[in-house]
PDB file of C-alpha atoms in Angstrom:
ATOM      1  CA  MET A 545     -20.829 -40.032  10.768  1.00 43.00           C
ATOM      2  CA  GLU A 546     -18.666 -38.620  13.534  1.00 45.00           C
ATOM      3  CA  SER A 547     -15.496 -36.748  12.637  1.00 44.00           C
ATOM      4  CA  SER A 548     -12.267 -37.088  14.582  1.00 45.00           C
ATOM      5  CA  ALA A 549     -10.935 -33.706  13.494  1.00 45.00           C
ATOM      6  CA  VAL A 550      -9.459 -31.557  16.224  1.00 45.00           C
ATOM      7  CA  VAL A 551     -10.130 -27.849  16.043  1.00 47.00           C
ATOM      8  CA  LEU A 552      -7.127 -25.870  17.239  1.00 48.00           C
ATOM      9  CA  PRO A 553      -7.314 -22.288  18.484  1.00 51.00           C
ATOM     10  CA  LEU A 554      -6.770 -19.720  15.746  1.00 49.00           C
ATOM     11  CA  ASN A 555      -3.428 -18.548  17.151  1.00 49.00           C
ATOM     12  CA  HIS A 556      -2.120 -22.141  17.047  1.00 46.00           C
ATOM     13  CA  GLN A 557      -3.368 -22.628  13.470  1.00 45.00           C
ATOM     14  CA  LEU A 558      -1.729 -19.416  12.291  1.00 46.00           C
ATOM     15  CA  SER A 559       1.580 -20.165  13.980  1.00 46.00           C
ATOM     16  CA  PHE A 560       2.364 -22.719  11.264  1.00 44.00           C
ATOM     17  CA  TRP A 561       2.067 -20.107   8.520  1.00 43.00           C
ATOM     18  CA  PHE A 562       3.211 -17.080  10.486  1.00 46.00           C
ATOM     19  CA  PRO A 563       5.883 -18.072  12.991  1.00 49.00           C
ATOM     20  CA  THR A 564       6.249 -15.832  15.983  1.00 50.00           C
ATOM     21  CA  LYS A 565       9.371 -13.994  16.996  1.00 50.00           C
ATOM     22  CA  PRO A 566      11.813 -16.405  18.682  1.00 50.00           C
ATOM     23  CA  ARG A 567      12.016 -16.107  22.452  1.00 50.00           C
ATOM     24  CA  ARG A 568      15.310 -14.933  23.863  1.00 52.00           C
ATOM     25  CA  THR A 569      17.107 -17.212  26.251  1.00 52.00           C
ATOM     26  CA  LYS A 570      20.663 -17.072  27.484  1.00 52.00           C
ATOM     27  CA  ALA A 571      21.619 -19.588  24.780  1.00 53.00           C
ATOM     28  CA  ASN A 572      20.271 -17.492  21.900  1.00 49.00           C
ATOM     29  CA  TYR A 573      20.404 -13.996  23.435  1.00 47.00           C
ATOM     30  CA  ASN A 574      22.514 -12.593  20.603  1.00 49.00           C
ATOM     31  CA  ARG A 575      20.103 -13.866  17.926  1.00 49.00           C
ATOM     32  CA  VAL A 576      18.019 -11.056  16.455  1.00 49.00           C
ATOM     33  CA  TRP A 577      14.842 -11.341  14.400  1.00 51.00           C
ATOM     34  CA  PRO A 578      15.807 -10.498  10.792  1.00 51.00           C
ATOM     35  CA  SER A 579      15.468  -6.851   9.914  1.00 50.00           C
ATOM     36  CA  LYS A 580      18.330  -5.636   7.726  1.00 51.00           C
ATOM     37  CA  PRO A 581      21.340  -7.416   6.286  1.00 51.00           C
ATOM     38  CA  ARG A 582      24.327  -7.149   8.559  1.00 48.00           C
ATOM     39  CA  THR A 583      27.289  -5.347   7.120  1.00 50.00           C
ATOM     40  CA  SER A 584      29.683  -5.071  10.017  1.00 48.00           C
ATOM     41  CA  HIS A 585      29.926  -7.650  12.787  1.00 48.00           C
ATOM     42  CA  THR A 586      31.904  -5.317  15.015  1.00 47.00           C
ATOM     43  CA  HIS A 587      29.048  -2.794  15.072  1.00 47.00           C
ATOM     44  CA  TYR A 588      26.481  -5.422  16.064  1.00 44.00           C
ATOM     45  CA  SER A 589      28.625  -6.892  18.813  1.00 45.00           C
ATOM     46  CA  THR A 590      28.277  -3.667  20.808  1.00 48.00           C
ATOM     47  CA  THR A 591      24.781  -2.607  19.699  1.00 50.00           C
ATOM     48  CA  ARG A 592      21.747  -4.891  19.683  1.00 48.00           C
ATOM     49  CA  LEU A 593      19.031  -4.405  17.080  1.00 50.00           C
ATOM     50  CA  ARG A 594      15.614  -3.810  18.560  1.00 54.00           C
ATOM     51  CA  CYS A 595      13.144  -4.192  15.727  1.00 55.00           C
ATOM     52  CA  GLN A 596       9.491  -3.824  16.748  1.00 70.00           C
ATOM     53  CA  LYS A 597       8.131  -4.065  13.211  1.00 73.00           C
ATOM     54  CA  MET A 598       7.485  -7.104  11.067  1.00 74.00           C
ATOM     55  CA  TYR A 599      10.229  -8.042   8.620  1.00 74.00           C
ATOM     56  CA  VAL A 600       8.859  -7.987   5.055  1.00 76.00           C
ATOM     57  CA  PRO A 601      11.046  -9.932   2.595  1.00 76.00           C
ATOM     58  CA  GLY A 602      11.156  -9.084  -1.088  1.00 72.00           C
ATOM     59  CA  PHE A 603      11.108  -5.300  -0.764  1.00 67.00           C
ATOM     60  CA  GLY A 604      14.843  -4.705  -1.029  1.00 70.00           C
ATOM     61  CA  GLU A 605      14.612  -1.633  -3.243  1.00 71.00           C
ATOM     62  CA  ALA A 606      11.826   0.034  -1.252  1.00 76.00           C
ATOM     63  CA  SER A 607       9.633  -0.607   1.752  1.00 80.00           C
ATOM     64  CA  PRO A 608       5.967  -1.551   1.295  1.00 83.00           C
ATOM     65  CA  GLU A 609       5.104   1.938   2.524  1.00 85.00           C
ATOM     66  CA  ALA A 610       7.321   3.491  -0.169  1.00 85.00           C
ATOM     67  CA  LYS A 611       5.582   1.419  -2.841  1.00 86.00           C
ATOM     68  CA  VAL A 612       2.152   2.502  -1.589  1.00 88.00           C
ATOM     69  CA  ALA A 613       3.324   6.135  -1.446  1.00 89.00           C
ATOM     70  CA  ASN A 614       4.425   5.871  -5.078  1.00 87.00           C
ATOM     71  CA  ASN A 615       1.010   4.514  -6.070  1.00 89.00           C
ATOM     72  CA  LEU A 616      -0.706   7.240  -4.055  1.00 92.00           C
ATOM     73  CA  GLN A 617       1.344   9.888  -5.837  1.00 92.00           C
ATOM     74  CA  SER A 618       0.109   8.632  -9.213  1.00 91.00           C
ATOM     75  CA  PHE A 619      -3.420   8.450  -7.809  1.00 93.00           C
ATOM     76  CA  PHE A 620      -3.147  12.058  -6.619  1.00 95.00           C
ATOM     77  CA  THR A 621      -2.080  13.027 -10.143  1.00 94.00           C
ATOM     78  CA  TYR A 622      -5.191  11.289 -11.497  1.00 94.00           C
ATOM     79  CA  ILE A 623      -7.363  13.172  -8.983  1.00 95.00           C
ATOM     80  CA  ALA A 624      -5.661  16.477  -9.876  1.00 96.00           C
ATOM     81  CA  VAL A 625      -6.244  15.881 -13.596  1.00 95.00           C
ATOM     82  CA  ARG A 626      -9.925  15.211 -12.897  1.00 95.00           C
ATOM     83  CA  ILE A 627     -10.214  18.404 -10.816  1.00 95.00           C
ATOM     84  CA  VAL A 628      -8.419  20.560 -13.396  1.00 95.00           C
ATOM     85  CA  ALA A 629     -10.463  19.028 -16.236  1.00 95.00           C
ATOM     86  CA  ALA A 630     -13.705  19.802 -14.409  1.00 95.00           C
ATOM     87  CA  GLN A 631     -12.570  23.389 -13.833  1.00 94.00           C
ATOM     88  CA  LEU A 632     -11.516  23.817 -17.471  1.00 95.00           C
ATOM     89  CA  GLN A 633     -14.757  22.356 -18.785  1.00 93.00           C
ATOM     90  CA  SER A 634     -16.741  25.198 -17.243  1.00 90.00           C
ATOM     91  CA  TYR A 635     -14.498  28.211 -17.975  1.00 91.00           C
ATOM     92  CA  ASN A 636     -12.081  27.209 -20.787  1.00 92.00           C
ATOM     93  CA  PRO A 637     -13.607  24.577 -23.116  1.00 92.00           C
ATOM     94  CA  GLU A 638     -10.716  24.859 -25.592  1.00 92.00           C
ATOM     95  CA  ALA A 639      -8.105  23.975 -22.945  1.00 92.00           C
ATOM     96  CA  TYR A 640     -10.403  21.209 -21.708  1.00 94.00           C
ATOM     97  CA  GLU A 641     -10.489  19.666 -25.196  1.00 93.00           C
ATOM     98  CA  GLU A 642      -6.685  19.887 -25.458  1.00 92.00           C
ATOM     99  CA  LEU A 643      -6.284  18.153 -22.102  1.00 93.00           C
ATOM    100  CA  MET A 644      -8.761  15.418 -23.052  1.00 94.00           C
ATOM    101  CA  GLU A 645      -6.962  14.870 -26.370  1.00 93.00           C
ATOM    102  CA  PHE A 646      -3.616  14.657 -24.562  1.00 94.00           C
ATOM    103  CA  MET A 647      -5.074  12.169 -22.044  1.00 93.00           C
ATOM    104  CA  GLY A 648      -6.217  10.023 -24.945  1.00 93.00           C
ATOM    105  CA  ARG A 649      -2.618   9.735 -26.153  1.00 93.00           C
ATOM    106  CA  HIS A 650      -0.819   9.400 -22.787  1.00 92.00           C
ATOM    107  CA  SER A 651      -1.357   7.070 -19.870  1.00 90.00           C
ATOM    108  CA  LEU A 652      -1.997   8.372 -16.368  1.00 90.00           C
ATOM    109  CA  ASN A 653      -0.476   5.253 -14.759  1.00 88.00           C
ATOM    110  CA  ASP A 654       2.736   7.155 -13.997  1.00 89.00           C
ATOM    111  CA  GLY A 655       1.743  10.622 -12.808  1.00 90.00           C
ATOM    112  CA  ASP A 656       5.206  12.159 -13.045  1.00 91.00           C
ATOM    113  CA  LYS A 657       5.751  10.886 -16.577  1.00 93.00           C
ATOM    114  CA  PHE A 658       2.312  12.196 -17.578  1.00 93.00           C
ATOM    115  CA  CYS A 659       3.041  15.681 -16.204  1.00 93.00           C
ATOM    116  CA  ALA A 660       6.543  15.760 -17.710  1.00 93.00           C
ATOM    117  CA  SER A 661       5.129  14.872 -21.144  1.00 93.00           C
ATOM    118  CA  LEU A 662       2.366  17.452 -20.760  1.00 93.00           C
ATOM    119  CA  MET A 663       4.931  20.167 -19.931  1.00 93.00           C
ATOM    120  CA  ARG A 664       6.922  19.403 -23.054  1.00 93.00           C
ATOM    121  CA  GLU A 665       3.894  19.373 -25.389  1.00 90.00           C
ATOM    122  CA  SER A 666       3.520  23.157 -25.779  1.00 87.00           C
ATOM    123  CA  SER A 667       3.573  26.376 -23.776  1.00 86.00           C
ATOM    124  CA  ARG A 668      -0.200  26.135 -23.145  1.00 87.00           C
ATOM    125  CA  HIS A 669       0.182  22.529 -22.032  1.00 91.00           C
ATOM    126  CA  LYS A 670       3.004  23.600 -19.715  1.00 92.00           C
ATOM    127  CA  GLY A 671       0.524  25.849 -17.894  1.00 91.00           C
ATOM    128  CA  LEU A 672      -1.888  22.932 -17.560  1.00 93.00           C
ATOM    129  CA  ALA A 673       0.880  20.700 -16.216  1.00 94.00           C
ATOM    130  CA  LEU A 674       1.900  23.302 -13.637  1.00 94.00           C
ATOM    131  CA  ARG A 675      -1.745  23.641 -12.570  1.00 95.00           C
ATOM    132  CA  ILE A 676      -2.049  19.845 -12.220  1.00 95.00           C
ATOM    133  CA  LEU A 677       1.128  19.723 -10.097  1.00 95.00           C
ATOM    134  CA  GLU A 678      -0.209  22.530  -7.900  1.00 96.00           C
ATOM    135  CA  VAL A 679      -3.593  20.835  -7.436  1.00 95.00           C
ATOM    136  CA  ARG A 680      -1.913  17.458  -6.756  1.00 95.00           C
ATOM    137  CA  SER A 681       0.156  18.972  -3.974  1.00 94.00           C
ATOM    138  CA  ALA A 682      -2.762  20.905  -2.476  1.00 95.00           C
ATOM    139  CA  TYR A 683      -5.053  17.878  -2.555  1.00 94.00           C
ATOM    140  CA  CYS A 684      -2.457  15.647  -0.910  1.00 93.00           C
ATOM    141  CA  LYS A 685      -1.634  18.145   1.830  1.00 94.00           C
ATOM    142  CA  ASN A 686      -5.043  19.682   2.538  1.00 93.00           C
ATOM    143  CA  ASP A 687      -7.944  17.638   1.216  1.00 92.00           C
ATOM    144  CA  PHE A 688      -7.048  13.943   1.341  1.00 90.00           C
ATOM    145  CA  GLU A 689      -8.407  12.374   4.534  1.00 92.00           C
ATOM    146  CA  TRP A 690      -5.441  10.344   5.791  1.00 92.00           C
ATOM    147  CA  ASP A 691      -7.178   9.258   9.013  1.00 92.00           C
ATOM    148  CA  ASN A 692     -10.161   8.042   7.007  1.00 93.00           C
ATOM    149  CA  LEU A 693      -7.807   6.041   4.748  1.00 92.00           C
ATOM    150  CA  LYS A 694      -6.267   4.310   7.772  1.00 93.00           C
ATOM    151  CA  ARG A 695      -9.677   3.586   9.308  1.00 95.00           C
ATOM    152  CA  LEU A 696     -11.038   2.193   6.024  1.00 95.00           C
ATOM    153  CA  ALA A 697      -7.924   0.067   5.437  1.00 94.00           C
ATOM    154  CA  PHE A 698      -8.195  -1.467   8.918  1.00 95.00           C
ATOM    155  CA  LYS A 699     -11.904  -2.091   8.449  1.00 97.00           C
ATOM    156  CA  MET A 700     -11.479  -3.654   4.999  1.00 97.00           C
ATOM    157  CA  VAL A 701      -8.660  -5.958   6.126  1.00 96.00           C
ATOM    158  CA  ASP A 702     -10.618  -7.106   9.189  1.00 96.00           C
ATOM    159  CA  GLU A 703     -13.766  -7.737   7.141  1.00 97.00           C
ATOM    160  CA  ALA A 704     -11.845  -9.564   4.410  1.00 96.00           C
ATOM    161  CA  ASN A 705     -10.045 -11.754   6.978  1.00 96.00           C
ATOM    162  CA  THR A 706     -13.355 -12.598   8.644  1.00 96.00           C
ATOM    163  CA  ASN A 707     -14.984 -13.434   5.291  1.00 95.00           C
ATOM    164  CA  VAL A 708     -12.101 -15.662   4.170  1.00 96.00           C
ATOM    165  CA  MET A 709     -12.042 -17.552   7.482  1.00 95.00           C
ATOM    166  CA  ARG A 710     -15.862 -17.882   7.557  1.00 94.00           C
ATOM    167  CA  ASP A 711     -15.953 -19.188   3.973  1.00 93.00           C
ATOM    168  CA  TYR A 712     -13.202 -21.691   4.753  1.00 93.00           C
ATOM    169  CA  VAL A 713     -14.985 -22.962   7.874  1.00 93.00           C
ATOM    170  CA  LEU A 714     -18.282 -23.296   5.961  1.00 91.00           C
ATOM    171  CA  GLU A 715     -16.531 -25.078   3.098  1.00 89.00           C
ATOM    172  CA  THR A 716     -14.653 -27.509   5.334  1.00 88.00           C
ATOM    173  CA  SER A 717     -17.632 -28.175   7.589  1.00 86.00           C
ATOM    174  CA  GLN A 718     -19.744 -29.082   4.544  1.00 80.00           C
ATOM    175  CA  ALA A 719     -16.977 -31.398   3.324  1.00 70.00           C
ATOM    176  CA  GLU A 720     -16.901 -33.069   6.754  1.00 75.00           C
ATOM    177  CA  ASN A 721     -20.694 -33.494   6.754  1.00 76.00           C
ATOM    178  CA  GLU A 722     -20.604 -35.153   3.321  1.00 75.00           C
ATOM    179  CA  LYS A 723     -18.209 -37.871   4.498  1.00 68.00           C
TER     180      LYS A 723
END
């Protein structure tokens, strides 16, 4: 059976879900794509906002980048704890056991909270906490491959988008063939 479905170009299909930036004409020249809440109308009457980035609603307290940075900081703490634990295991088994016991009682989800609690545990634990903070900073600044992260993120998003669109087309084409 023949289908009368019209296949629109991808950019036309996406425009419904992701509207583009409005075009400026003389009639709407003073309209600006939303970026930040306006506080003073007098300031904006003399200065036009020129926002080149996408507006992301729902991140009033912090930008998406700030939220990712916060998660990365906790991840760097996790990495630092793993590095310090591996070092301790080979040259100070007693300190290694103390760190493992402390990790069993405290979550590593919040890296700063973990280190603060470790510092307050005892004077020996304070030394471990300072070592973890030092390793966290060194790993972040010297060893983490930021360019590789960006490349992998781009690759993963592109592959995921392609997979989702391919699966949808296969699913809808099978549904059309069954009719």
